[in-house]
Short mmCIF file of C-alpha atoms and ligand atoms in Angstrom, two decimals:
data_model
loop_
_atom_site.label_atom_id
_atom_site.label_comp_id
_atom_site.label_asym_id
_atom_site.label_seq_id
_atom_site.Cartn_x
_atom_site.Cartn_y
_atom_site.Cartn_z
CA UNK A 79 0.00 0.00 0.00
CA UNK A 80 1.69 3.28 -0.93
CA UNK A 81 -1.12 5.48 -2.47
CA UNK A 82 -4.35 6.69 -1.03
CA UNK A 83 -7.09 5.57 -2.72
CA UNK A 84 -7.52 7.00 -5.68
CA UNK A 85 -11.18 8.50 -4.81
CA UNK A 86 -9.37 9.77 -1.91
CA UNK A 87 -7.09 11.59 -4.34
CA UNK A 88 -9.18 13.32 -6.20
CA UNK A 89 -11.63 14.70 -3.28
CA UNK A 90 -8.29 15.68 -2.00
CA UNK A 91 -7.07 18.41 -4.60
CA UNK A 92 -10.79 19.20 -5.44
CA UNK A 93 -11.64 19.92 -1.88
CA UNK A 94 -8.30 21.39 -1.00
CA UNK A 95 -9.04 24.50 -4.30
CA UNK A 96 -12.61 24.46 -2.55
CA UNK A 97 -11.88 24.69 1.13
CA UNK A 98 -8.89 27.38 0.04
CA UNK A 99 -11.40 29.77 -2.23
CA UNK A 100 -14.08 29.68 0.77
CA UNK A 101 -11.55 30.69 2.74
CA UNK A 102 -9.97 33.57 0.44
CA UNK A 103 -13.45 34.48 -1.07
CA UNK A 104 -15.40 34.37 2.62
CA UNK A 105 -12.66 36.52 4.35
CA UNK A 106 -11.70 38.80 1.51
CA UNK A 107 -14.92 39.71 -0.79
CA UNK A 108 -17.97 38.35 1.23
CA UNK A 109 -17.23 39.62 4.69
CA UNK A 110 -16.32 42.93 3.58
CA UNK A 111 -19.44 43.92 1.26
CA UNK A 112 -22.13 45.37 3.49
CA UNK A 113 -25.29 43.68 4.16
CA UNK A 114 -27.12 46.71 2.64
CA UNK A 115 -25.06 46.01 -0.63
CA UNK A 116 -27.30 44.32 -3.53
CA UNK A 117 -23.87 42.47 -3.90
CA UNK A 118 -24.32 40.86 -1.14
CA UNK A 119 -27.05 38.09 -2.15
CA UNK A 120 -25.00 37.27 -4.70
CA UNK A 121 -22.25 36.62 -2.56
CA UNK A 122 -23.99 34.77 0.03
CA UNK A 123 -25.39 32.38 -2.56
CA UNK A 124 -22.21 31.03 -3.99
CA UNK A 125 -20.58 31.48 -0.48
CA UNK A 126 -23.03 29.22 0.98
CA UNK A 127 -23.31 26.91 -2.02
CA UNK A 128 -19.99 26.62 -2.26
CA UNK A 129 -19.77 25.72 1.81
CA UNK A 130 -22.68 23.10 1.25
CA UNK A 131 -20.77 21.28 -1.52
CA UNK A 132 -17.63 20.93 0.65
CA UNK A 133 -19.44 20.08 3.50
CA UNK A 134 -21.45 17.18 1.61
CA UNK A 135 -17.54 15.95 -0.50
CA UNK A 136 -15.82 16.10 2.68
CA UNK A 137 -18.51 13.72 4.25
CA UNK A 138 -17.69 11.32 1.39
CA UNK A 139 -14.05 11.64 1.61
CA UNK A 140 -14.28 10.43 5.71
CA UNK A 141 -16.38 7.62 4.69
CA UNK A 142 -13.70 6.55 2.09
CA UNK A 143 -10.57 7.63 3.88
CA UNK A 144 -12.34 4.95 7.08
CA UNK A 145 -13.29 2.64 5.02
CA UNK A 146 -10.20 2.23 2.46
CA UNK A 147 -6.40 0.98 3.61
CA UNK A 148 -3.98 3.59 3.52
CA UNK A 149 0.02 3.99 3.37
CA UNK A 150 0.98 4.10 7.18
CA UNK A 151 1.14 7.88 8.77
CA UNK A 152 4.53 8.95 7.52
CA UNK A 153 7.98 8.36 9.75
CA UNK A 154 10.02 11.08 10.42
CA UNK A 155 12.11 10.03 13.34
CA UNK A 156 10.26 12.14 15.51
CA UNK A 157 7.53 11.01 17.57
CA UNK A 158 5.89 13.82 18.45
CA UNK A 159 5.91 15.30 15.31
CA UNK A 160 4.61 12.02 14.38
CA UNK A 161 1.44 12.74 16.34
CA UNK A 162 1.32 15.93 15.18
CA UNK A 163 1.01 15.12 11.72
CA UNK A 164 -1.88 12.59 12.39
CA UNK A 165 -3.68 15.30 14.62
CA UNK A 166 -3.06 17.96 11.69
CA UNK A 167 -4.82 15.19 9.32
CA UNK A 168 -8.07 14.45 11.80
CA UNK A 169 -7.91 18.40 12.49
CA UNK A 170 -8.44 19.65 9.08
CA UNK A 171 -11.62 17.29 8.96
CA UNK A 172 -12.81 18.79 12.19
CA UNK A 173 -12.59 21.83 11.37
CA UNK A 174 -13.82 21.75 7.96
CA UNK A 175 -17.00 20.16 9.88
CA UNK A 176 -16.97 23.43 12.44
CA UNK A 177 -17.35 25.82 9.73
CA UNK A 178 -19.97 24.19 7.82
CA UNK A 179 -22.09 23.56 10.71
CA UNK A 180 -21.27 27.43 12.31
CA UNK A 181 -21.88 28.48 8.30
CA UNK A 182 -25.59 26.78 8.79
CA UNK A 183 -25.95 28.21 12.70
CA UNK A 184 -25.52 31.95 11.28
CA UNK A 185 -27.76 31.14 8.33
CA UNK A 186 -30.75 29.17 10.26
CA UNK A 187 -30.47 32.21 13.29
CA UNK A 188 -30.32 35.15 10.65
CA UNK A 189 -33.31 33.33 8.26
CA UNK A 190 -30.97 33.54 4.81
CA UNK A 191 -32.45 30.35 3.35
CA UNK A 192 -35.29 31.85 2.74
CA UNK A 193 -33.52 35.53 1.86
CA UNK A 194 -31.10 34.34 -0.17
CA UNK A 195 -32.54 31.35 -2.41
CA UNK A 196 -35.93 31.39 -1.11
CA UNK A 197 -36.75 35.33 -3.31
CA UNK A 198 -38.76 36.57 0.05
CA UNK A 199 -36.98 39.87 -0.70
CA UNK A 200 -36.57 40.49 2.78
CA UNK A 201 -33.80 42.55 3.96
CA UNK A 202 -30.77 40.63 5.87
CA UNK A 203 -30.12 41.48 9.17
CA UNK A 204 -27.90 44.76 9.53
CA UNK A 205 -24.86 42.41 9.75
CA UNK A 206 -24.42 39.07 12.02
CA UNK A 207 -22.30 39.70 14.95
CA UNK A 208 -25.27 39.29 16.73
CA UNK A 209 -25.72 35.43 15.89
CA UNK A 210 -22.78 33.79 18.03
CA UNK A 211 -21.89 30.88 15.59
CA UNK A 212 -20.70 33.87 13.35
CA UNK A 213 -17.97 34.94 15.85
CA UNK A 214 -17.18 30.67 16.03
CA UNK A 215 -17.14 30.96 12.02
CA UNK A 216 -14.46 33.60 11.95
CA UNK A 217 -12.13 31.70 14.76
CA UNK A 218 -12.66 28.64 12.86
CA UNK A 219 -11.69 30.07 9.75
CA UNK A 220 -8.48 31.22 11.14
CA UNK A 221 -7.48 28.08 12.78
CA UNK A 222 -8.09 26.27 9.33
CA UNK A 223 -6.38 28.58 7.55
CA UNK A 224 -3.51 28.11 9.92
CA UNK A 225 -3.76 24.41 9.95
CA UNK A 226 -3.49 24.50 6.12
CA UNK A 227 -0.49 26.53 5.90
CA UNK A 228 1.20 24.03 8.49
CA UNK A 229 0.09 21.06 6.34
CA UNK A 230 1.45 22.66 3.47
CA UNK A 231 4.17 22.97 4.94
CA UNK A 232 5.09 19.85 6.04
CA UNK A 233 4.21 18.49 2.70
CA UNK A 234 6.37 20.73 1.44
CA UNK A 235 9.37 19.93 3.35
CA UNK A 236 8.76 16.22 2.88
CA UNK A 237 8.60 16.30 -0.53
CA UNK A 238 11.70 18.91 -0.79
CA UNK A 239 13.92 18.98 2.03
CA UNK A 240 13.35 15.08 3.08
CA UNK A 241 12.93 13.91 -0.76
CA UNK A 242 10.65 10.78 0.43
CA UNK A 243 8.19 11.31 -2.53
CA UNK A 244 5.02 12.24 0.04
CA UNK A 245 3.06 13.50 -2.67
CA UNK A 246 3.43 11.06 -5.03
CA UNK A 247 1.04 8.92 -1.95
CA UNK A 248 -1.88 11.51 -2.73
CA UNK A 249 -1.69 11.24 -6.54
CA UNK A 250 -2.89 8.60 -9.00
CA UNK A 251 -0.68 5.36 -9.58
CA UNK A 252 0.87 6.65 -13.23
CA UNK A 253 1.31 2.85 -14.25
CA UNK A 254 -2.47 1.20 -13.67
CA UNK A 255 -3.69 4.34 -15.64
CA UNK A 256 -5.44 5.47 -12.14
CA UNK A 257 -5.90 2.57 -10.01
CA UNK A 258 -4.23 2.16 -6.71
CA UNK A 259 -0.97 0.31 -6.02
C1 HEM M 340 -2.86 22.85 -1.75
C2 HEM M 340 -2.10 22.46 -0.80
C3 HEM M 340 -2.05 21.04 -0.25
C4 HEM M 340 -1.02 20.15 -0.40
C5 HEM M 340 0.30 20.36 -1.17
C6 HEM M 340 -1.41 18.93 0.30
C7 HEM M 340 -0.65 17.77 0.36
C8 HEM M 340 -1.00 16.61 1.00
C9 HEM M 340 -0.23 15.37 0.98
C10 HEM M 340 1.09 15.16 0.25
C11 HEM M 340 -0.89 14.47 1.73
C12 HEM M 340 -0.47 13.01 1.99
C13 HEM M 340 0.17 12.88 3.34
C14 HEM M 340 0.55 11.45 3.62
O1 HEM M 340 0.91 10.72 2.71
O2 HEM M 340 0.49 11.08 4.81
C15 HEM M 340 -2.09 15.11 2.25
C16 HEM M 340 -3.01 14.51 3.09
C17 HEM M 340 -4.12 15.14 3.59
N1 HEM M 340 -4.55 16.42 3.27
FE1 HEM M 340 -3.60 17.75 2.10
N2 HEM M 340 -2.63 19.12 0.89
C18 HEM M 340 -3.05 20.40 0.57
C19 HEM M 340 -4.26 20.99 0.97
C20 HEM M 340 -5.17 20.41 1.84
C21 HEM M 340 -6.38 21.05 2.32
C22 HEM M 340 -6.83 22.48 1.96
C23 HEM M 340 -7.00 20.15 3.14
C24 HEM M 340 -8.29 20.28 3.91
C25 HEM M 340 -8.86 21.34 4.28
C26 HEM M 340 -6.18 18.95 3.19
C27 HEM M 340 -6.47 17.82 3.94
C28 HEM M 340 -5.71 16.67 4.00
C29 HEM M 340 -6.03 15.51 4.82
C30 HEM M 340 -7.22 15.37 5.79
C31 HEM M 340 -5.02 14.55 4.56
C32 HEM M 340 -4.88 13.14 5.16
C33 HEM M 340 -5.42 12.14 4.20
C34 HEM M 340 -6.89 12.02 4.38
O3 HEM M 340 -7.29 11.57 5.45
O4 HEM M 340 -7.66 12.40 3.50
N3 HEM M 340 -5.08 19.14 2.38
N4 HEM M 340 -2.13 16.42 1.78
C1 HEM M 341 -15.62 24.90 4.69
C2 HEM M 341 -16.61 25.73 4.41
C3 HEM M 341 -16.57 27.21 4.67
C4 HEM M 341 -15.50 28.08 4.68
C5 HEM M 341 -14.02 27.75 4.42
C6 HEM M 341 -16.02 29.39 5.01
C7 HEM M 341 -15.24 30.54 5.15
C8 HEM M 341 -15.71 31.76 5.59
C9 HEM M 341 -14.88 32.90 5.91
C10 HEM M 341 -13.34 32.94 5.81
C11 HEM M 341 -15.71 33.91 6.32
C12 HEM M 341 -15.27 35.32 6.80
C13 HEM M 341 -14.87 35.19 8.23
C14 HEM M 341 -14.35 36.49 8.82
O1 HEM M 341 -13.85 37.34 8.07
O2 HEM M 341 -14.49 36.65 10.07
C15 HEM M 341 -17.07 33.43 6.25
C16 HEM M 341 -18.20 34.16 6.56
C17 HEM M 341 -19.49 33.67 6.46
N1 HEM M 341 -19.87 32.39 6.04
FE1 HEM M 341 -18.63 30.85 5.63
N2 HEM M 341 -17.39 29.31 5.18
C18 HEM M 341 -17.76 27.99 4.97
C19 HEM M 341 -19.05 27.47 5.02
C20 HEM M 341 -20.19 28.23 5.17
C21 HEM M 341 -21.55 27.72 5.10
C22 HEM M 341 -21.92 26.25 4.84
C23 HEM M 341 -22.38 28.79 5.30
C24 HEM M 341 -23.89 28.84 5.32
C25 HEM M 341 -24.71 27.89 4.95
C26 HEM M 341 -21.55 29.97 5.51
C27 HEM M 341 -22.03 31.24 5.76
C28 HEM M 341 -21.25 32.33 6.06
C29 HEM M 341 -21.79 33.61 6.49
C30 HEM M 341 -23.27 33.97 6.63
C31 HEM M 341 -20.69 34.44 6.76
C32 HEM M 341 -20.73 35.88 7.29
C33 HEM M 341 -20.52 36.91 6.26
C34 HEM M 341 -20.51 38.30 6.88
O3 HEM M 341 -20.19 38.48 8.06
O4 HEM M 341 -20.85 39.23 6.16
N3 HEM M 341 -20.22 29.58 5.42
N4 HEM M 341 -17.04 32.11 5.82
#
């Protein structure tokens, strides 16, 4: 066993653009238009669509990633590092989890299913610091962000400064045209 499984794979790299533009996108365009912006719905939408989608993939990339064998958790020699590396995996998963289900608190408390893809053309609430999973939402968001650039990182300095082909584990067996060795 020395790749992931190839389903694995690709929910990896297509969730790891998604996860990074919600991040980019939420903190850097949809948090900074005003609610009273017309912008704004249009924001929310693909915001929240967007956080849906990876909410629903990253579901089915647990359920694979528990239910398929896997290369062992890589070696370095260091066993707390070691540890680390396995928390950093579970972490990313957990918090991907917190900010979908903080993204749904804010939008069940503040009513924008039915503002923003129900047309009831009722105004949003002035902003949402008032709804506390959006404070959770923004800590959340800044741990995974954090996490990310850790896990990047380290995959980074395996791959570079270790030279023990780590990445070559989360991409597609070349040989078997895309099956798993
Ligand atoms: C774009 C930058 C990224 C790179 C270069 C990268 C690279 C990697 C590599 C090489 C592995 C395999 C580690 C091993 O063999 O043990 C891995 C695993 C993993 N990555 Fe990433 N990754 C990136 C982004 C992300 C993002 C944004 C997330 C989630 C938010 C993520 C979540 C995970 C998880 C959970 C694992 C463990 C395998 C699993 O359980 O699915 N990665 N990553
Ligand atoms: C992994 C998925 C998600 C990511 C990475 C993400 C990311 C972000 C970020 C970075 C912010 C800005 C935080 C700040 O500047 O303090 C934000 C705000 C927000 N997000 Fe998400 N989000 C996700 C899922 C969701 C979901 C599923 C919903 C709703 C169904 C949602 C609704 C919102 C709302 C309402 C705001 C507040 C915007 C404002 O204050 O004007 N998010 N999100």
């Amino acid at each position: 066993m020395t790749r992931y499984h190839p389903l694995l794979v690709a929910l990896h790299w297509i969730l790891a653009l998604m996860v990074i533009v919600g991040l980019v996108m939420g903190g850097r365009v949809l948090a900074q238009t005003a609610n009273t912006d017309p912008a704004k719905l249009f924001s929310l939408r693909m915001h929240m669509s967007l956080g849906m989608v990876i909410g629903v993939l990253t579901l089915i990339r647990l359920g694979t990633r528990l239910f398929t064998t896997k290369p062992p958790h890589a070696d370095i020699g260091n066993a707390t590092l070691n540890k680390l590396g396995q928390a950093a995996h579970w972490g990313l998963y957990a918090l991907v989890f917190g900010m979908v289900a903080s993204g749904i608190g804010i939008s069940l408390m503040a009513g924008l299913p039915d503002i923003v893809f129900g047309g009831s053309g009722a105004p949003l609430p002035a902003d949402f610091s008032a709804f506390p999973p959006r404070a959770a939402h923004g800590l959340l968001a800044t741990l995974l962000g954090l996490t990310i650039l850790g896990h990047v990182g380290a995959a980074l300095y395996h791959q570079f400064v270790r030279r023990d082909g780590l990445l070559s584990r989360m991409w597609f067996d070349k040989r078997s045209g895309g099956g798993n060795a």
